[in-house]
Structures are given as C-alpha cells and as structure tokens.
CSV table of C-alpha atoms in Angstrom, one decimal:
chain,number,residue,atom,x,y,z
A,11,MET,CA,95.4,-2.3,45.0
A,12,GLY,CA,95.6,-6.0,44.3
A,13,ARG,CA,92.9,-8.4,45.2
A,14,ARG,CA,93.2,-10.1,48.9
A,15,PRO,CA,93.9,-13.4,49.3
A,16,ALA,CA,90.3,-15.5,49.1
A,17,ARG,CA,91.3,-17.0,52.6
A,18,CYS,CA,89.9,-13.4,53.7
A,19,TYR,CA,86.7,-14.1,52.3
A,20,ARG,CA,86.2,-18.4,52.8
A,21,TYR,CA,83.9,-18.2,55.4
A,22,ILE,CA,80.3,-17.6,55.1
A,23,LYS,CA,79.6,-15.3,58.0
A,24,ASN,CA,76.5,-12.8,57.0
A,25,LYS,CA,73.6,-12.3,55.3
A,26,PRO,CA,73.8,-12.6,51.2
A,27,TYR,CA,74.9,-8.9,50.2
A,28,ILE,CA,73.9,-8.5,46.2
A,29,LYS,CA,74.0,-6.1,43.7
A,30,SER,CA,70.7,-3.7,43.7
A,31,ARG,CA,69.6,-0.4,43.6
A,32,TYR,CA,71.3,0.4,47.0
A,33,CYS,CA,74.4,-1.7,46.7
A,34,ARG,CA,76.1,0.2,43.0
A,35,GLY,CA,79.3,-0.2,41.5
A,36,VAL,CA,79.9,-3.6,41.7
A,37,PRO,CA,82.6,-5.2,39.3
A,38,ASP,CA,81.4,-8.0,36.8
A,39,PRO,CA,81.8,-11.6,37.5
A,40,LYS,CA,85.2,-13.1,36.0
A,41,ILE,CA,83.3,-16.4,34.9
A,42,ARG,CA,80.9,-15.0,32.0
A,43,PHE,CA,80.4,-18.9,30.7
A,44,TYR,CA,78.3,-21.4,32.6
A,45,ASP,CA,78.0,-24.2,29.4
A,46,LEU,CA,80.7,-25.5,27.4
A,47,GLY,CA,81.2,-28.2,25.0
A,48,ALA,CA,78.0,-29.7,23.1
A,49,LYS,CA,75.3,-27.7,25.3
A,50,ARG,CA,72.7,-28.1,22.7
A,51,ALA,CA,73.5,-32.0,22.6
A,52,HIS,CA,70.5,-34.4,22.9
A,53,VAL,CA,69.6,-35.8,26.2
A,54,ASP,CA,70.3,-39.1,24.4
A,55,ASP,CA,73.7,-38.4,23.1
A,56,PHE,CA,75.5,-38.5,26.8
A,57,PRO,CA,74.4,-41.1,29.4
A,58,SER,CA,77.3,-40.8,31.8
A,59,CYS,CA,77.4,-38.0,34.0
A,60,VAL,CA,80.1,-37.0,36.7
A,61,HIS,CA,79.6,-34.2,39.1
A,62,LEU,CA,82.1,-32.4,41.6
A,63,VAL,CA,80.5,-31.6,45.5
A,64,CYS,CA,81.8,-29.3,47.7
A,65,LEU,CA,82.0,-30.9,50.9
A,66,GLU,CA,82.2,-27.5,53.1
A,67,LYS,CA,80.4,-24.5,53.8
A,68,GLU,CA,81.9,-22.2,51.8
A,69,ASN,CA,82.3,-18.9,49.8
A,70,ILE,CA,83.9,-19.5,46.1
A,71,SER,CA,84.9,-16.5,44.2
A,72,SER,CA,84.2,-15.9,40.9
A,73,GLU,CA,88.3,-16.0,39.8
A,74,ALA,CA,88.0,-19.4,40.9
A,75,LEU,CA,85.0,-20.4,39.2
A,76,GLU,CA,87.0,-18.9,35.8
A,77,ALA,CA,89.8,-20.9,36.8
A,78,SER,CA,88.4,-24.3,37.2
A,79,ARG,CA,85.8,-24.0,34.0
A,80,ILE,CA,89.4,-23.2,32.0
A,81,GLN,CA,90.8,-26.1,33.2
A,82,CYS,CA,88.7,-28.5,33.2
A,83,ASN,CA,87.5,-27.4,29.5
A,84,LYS,CA,90.8,-27.6,28.4
A,85,TYR,CA,91.2,-31.3,29.6
A,86,MET,CA,88.2,-32.6,28.3
A,87,THR,CA,88.6,-30.8,24.8
A,88,THR,CA,92.0,-32.3,24.3
A,89,ASN,CA,90.9,-35.9,25.4
A,90,CYS,CA,87.4,-36.0,23.8
A,91,GLY,CA,87.0,-33.5,21.5
A,92,ARG,CA,85.3,-30.0,21.1
A,93,PHE,CA,82.0,-31.9,21.3
A,94,GLY,CA,82.8,-34.9,23.4
A,95,PHE,CA,81.1,-33.6,26.1
A,96,HIS,CA,79.1,-31.0,28.2
A,97,LEU,CA,80.1,-28.8,31.1
A,98,ARG,CA,77.8,-26.8,33.2
A,99,VAL,CA,79.2,-24.7,35.9
A,100,ARG,CA,76.4,-25.1,38.6
A,101,LEU,CA,77.5,-22.2,40.8
A,102,HIS,CA,76.9,-18.7,40.0
A,103,PRO,CA,78.3,-15.7,41.9
A,104,TYR,CA,76.0,-13.0,43.5
A,105,HIS,CA,77.4,-12.2,47.1
A,106,VAL,CA,79.1,-9.0,47.1
A,107,LEU,CA,82.6,-8.6,48.5
A,108,ARG,CA,83.4,-5.4,50.6
A,109,ILE,CA,86.7,-4.1,51.5
A,110,ASN,CA,87.9,-1.0,53.7
A,111,LYS,CA,90.9,0.3,51.6
A,112,MET,CA,93.5,1.8,53.6
A,113,LEU,CA,96.1,4.0,52.4
A,114,SER,CA,100.1,3.0,52.9
A,115,CYS,CA,101.5,5.9,51.6
A,116,ALA,CA,103.6,8.4,53.6
A,117,GLY,CA,101.1,10.7,55.5
A,118,ALA,CA,98.6,8.5,55.5
A,119,ASP,CA,97.2,9.1,58.9
A,120,ARG,CA,96.1,12.6,58.1
A,121,LEU,CA,93.5,11.1,55.2
A,122,GLN,CA,92.2,8.1,56.5
A,123,THR,CA,90.0,7.5,59.3
A,124,GLY,CA,90.8,4.0,60.6
A,125,MET,CA,87.8,2.3,61.6
A,126,ARG,CA,85.2,5.2,61.7
A,127,HIS,CA,82.8,4.9,58.3
A,128,ALA,CA,84.6,1.5,58.1
A,129,PHE,CA,81.8,-0.2,55.3
A,130,GLY,CA,83.8,-1.2,52.6
A,131,LYS,CA,82.9,-0.6,49.0
A,132,PRO,CA,82.2,-3.4,46.7
A,133,GLN,CA,85.2,-5.4,45.5
A,134,GLY,CA,84.4,-8.7,44.1
A,135,LEU,CA,81.9,-11.4,43.8
A,136,VAL,CA,81.6,-15.1,45.3
A,137,ALA,CA,79.1,-17.9,45.2
A,138,ARG,CA,77.7,-19.2,48.5
A,139,VAL,CA,78.1,-22.9,48.5
A,140,ALA,CA,76.6,-25.5,50.6
A,141,ILE,CA,77.3,-28.7,52.0
A,142,ASN,CA,77.4,-31.5,49.6
A,143,GLN,CA,76.0,-28.8,47.0
A,144,ILE,CA,77.0,-29.6,43.2
A,145,MET,CA,79.8,-27.1,41.8
A,146,LEU,CA,80.6,-28.7,38.3
A,147,SER,CA,79.0,-31.4,36.1
A,148,ILE,CA,80.0,-33.1,33.0
A,149,ARG,CA,77.6,-35.6,30.8
A,150,THR,CA,79.4,-37.2,28.2
A,151,LYS,CA,79.7,-40.8,26.6
A,152,PRO,CA,80.3,-44.1,28.8
A,153,GLN,CA,83.8,-44.4,27.7
A,154,ASN,CA,84.8,-40.7,28.1
A,155,THR,CA,84.0,-41.0,32.0
A,156,VAL,CA,87.4,-41.7,33.0
A,157,HIS,CA,88.4,-38.4,31.2
A,158,ALA,CA,85.6,-36.6,33.4
A,159,ILE,CA,86.6,-37.9,36.5
A,160,GLU,CA,90.6,-36.8,35.8
A,161,ALA,CA,89.1,-33.4,34.6
A,162,LEU,CA,87.2,-32.5,37.5
A,163,ARG,CA,90.3,-33.7,40.0
A,164,ARG,CA,92.5,-31.2,37.8
A,165,SER,CA,90.1,-28.4,38.5
A,166,LYS,CA,89.5,-28.9,42.1
A,167,TYR,CA,93.0,-27.9,42.7
A,168,LYS,CA,91.3,-24.1,41.7
A,169,PHE,CA,89.3,-24.4,44.8
A,170,PRO,CA,89.7,-24.1,48.6
A,171,GLY,CA,88.3,-26.6,51.3
A,172,ASN,CA,87.5,-30.3,50.2
A,173,GLN,CA,85.6,-31.8,47.3
A,174,LYS,CA,84.6,-34.7,46.0
A,175,ILE,CA,84.0,-36.4,42.5
A,176,ILE,CA,80.7,-38.6,42.4
A,177,VAL,CA,79.8,-40.4,39.4
A,178,SER,CA,76.3,-40.0,39.0
A,179,ASP,CA,73.6,-43.5,38.7
A,180,LYS,CA,71.4,-40.7,36.7
A,181,TRP,CA,71.2,-40.8,32.7
A,182,GLY,CA,73.1,-37.6,31.8
A,183,PHE,CA,71.2,-34.2,33.6
A,184,THR,CA,67.6,-36.2,34.1
A,185,PRO,CA,66.6,-37.2,37.6
A,186,PHE,CA,66.1,-40.7,36.0
A,187,LYS,CA,68.3,-43.8,36.6
A,188,LEU,CA,69.8,-45.6,34.0
A,189,GLU,CA,67.5,-48.2,33.8
A,190,GLU,CA,64.8,-46.4,34.5
A,191,TYR,CA,65.4,-44.0,31.9
A,192,LYS,CA,65.5,-46.6,29.0
A,193,GLU,CA,62.0,-48.5,30.4
A,194,LEU,CA,60.7,-44.9,29.8
A,195,ARG,CA,61.7,-43.8,26.9
A,196,ALA,CA,61.0,-47.3,25.6
A,197,ALA,CA,57.3,-46.8,26.9
A,198,GLY,CA,56.8,-43.6,25.3
A,199,LYS,CA,56.6,-41.5,28.6
A,200,LEU,CA,59.1,-38.7,28.2
A,201,ILE,CA,58.8,-36.0,26.9
A,202,PRO,CA,62.9,-34.6,25.7
A,203,LYS,CA,63.7,-31.4,26.9
A,204,GLY,CA,67.0,-30.5,25.1
A,205,THR,CA,69.6,-31.6,27.8
A,206,HIS,CA,67.3,-33.0,30.0
A,207,ALA,CA,63.9,-35.1,29.7
A,208,LYS,CA,60.5,-34.6,31.4
A,209,LEU,CA,58.1,-37.3,32.8
A,210,ARG,CA,54.5,-37.3,30.7
A,211,LYS,CA,51.9,-37.0,33.5
A,212,PRO,CA,49.0,-38.9,33.1
A,213,LYS,CA,46.8,-35.7,33.1
A,214,GLY,CA,46.0,-33.1,30.8
A,215,PRO,CA,43.9,-32.6,27.5
A,216,LEU,CA,43.5,-36.0,25.4
A,217,PHE,CA,44.3,-33.9,22.1
A,218,GLY,CA,47.4,-35.0,20.3
A,219,ARG,CA,47.6,-38.3,22.8
A,220,GLN,CA,48.8,-41.0,21.1
C-alpha cells in the first residue's frame, strides 16, 4: 500500500504524537541532513540571510522537507558553488502519522473489522508548523542573495499552503542587525561561536579579560 496524499494529514488537529516506548515501530524520517553547503563557515563569511516563512498552521511531511532540501541545495550549488552558502532546514519531523489499513481484495469483509479497533499503525513523520515559523534559512555573501531568493522560491513548490520569502536584516544567523553587528565586532563585544556570535556580557570573572 502506497502513501496517502499529504492532504489527508495537512491540518493540525490533536496533540503531538511522538515516538516513545509506547509508540514503537515508527519509520525513519526521509530527511537525514539539516545543514548543507559550507556549514562550518565562520560567522563573518556570510553576512546575508534569507528565510522561507510559513503563513499557515499545518503539518509538513518529512518527504516534502527532503524534496525541498534537494531542490534548494542543487540550485545554490550550481549558481554559488558548493561552499558559497550555508543552508539550514529549521523544521524537524517528530509527529507520527497513523493509518488504519483497510483491505481491498476479494473476501476482505471476512477479514477486516471496519471501524472496530480503528486506532492506526504508524505510517510516517511530519513537522508541526506554526504561523510565521521559519522553515528554511540560507546565509550567503551579499552578491548571492538573488540566488538564495530564487532557490527558496523553487523549494516553495514542494510544500502545501502559503509561504513567504523574507530577506533578513540580521547578520547571517545571528540576532544582531547588520550595522549593530559591525559596531559590536569593532568594539570587541562579540564572542564568535562558529555559525553565529554571542554578546560578551559585562559580568563574570576578570581573569582573561583584555
């Protein structure tokens, strides 16, 4: 039996139903990689950032996330090079879908029980998405922002519902705006943390301070 269409499971109805010791036999999600491109690039390398934002409250399947990841990665690699960007998938599928399998062969009415014991078996995984939640993010160089917008536009077609592409006013994946980041960096108030940066707080031990 093949997968049901995503429209059967699109809307968020009940509580999250996750893999646990009570819910066993859950298949693995189709998406296995959440960071692509130059994922180890320093925070100063990629100042520009573009987000794909969801405008609906819905479920997004792991198959759709994998399809969008492949599409986005392929376009960015072709136009910006393998290490000219950092793509991050911000959704993780944890919610388990169920299916009450029905037989459709001859004599099925003798074997199946209809709606008795109708609690289904695990079938797949989806991510529960809220309104205005970020789905995909790309940080890159300013000259490649146009390619990042086009890559996210193409990956939009893999998802149901409405999405919006937003060019962030922040520096990469940091919470600081572009001008603010430059000022803080010049003043030595930032602690680089790989893909992002942390503000140096005016507290703590004096040892090692400059």
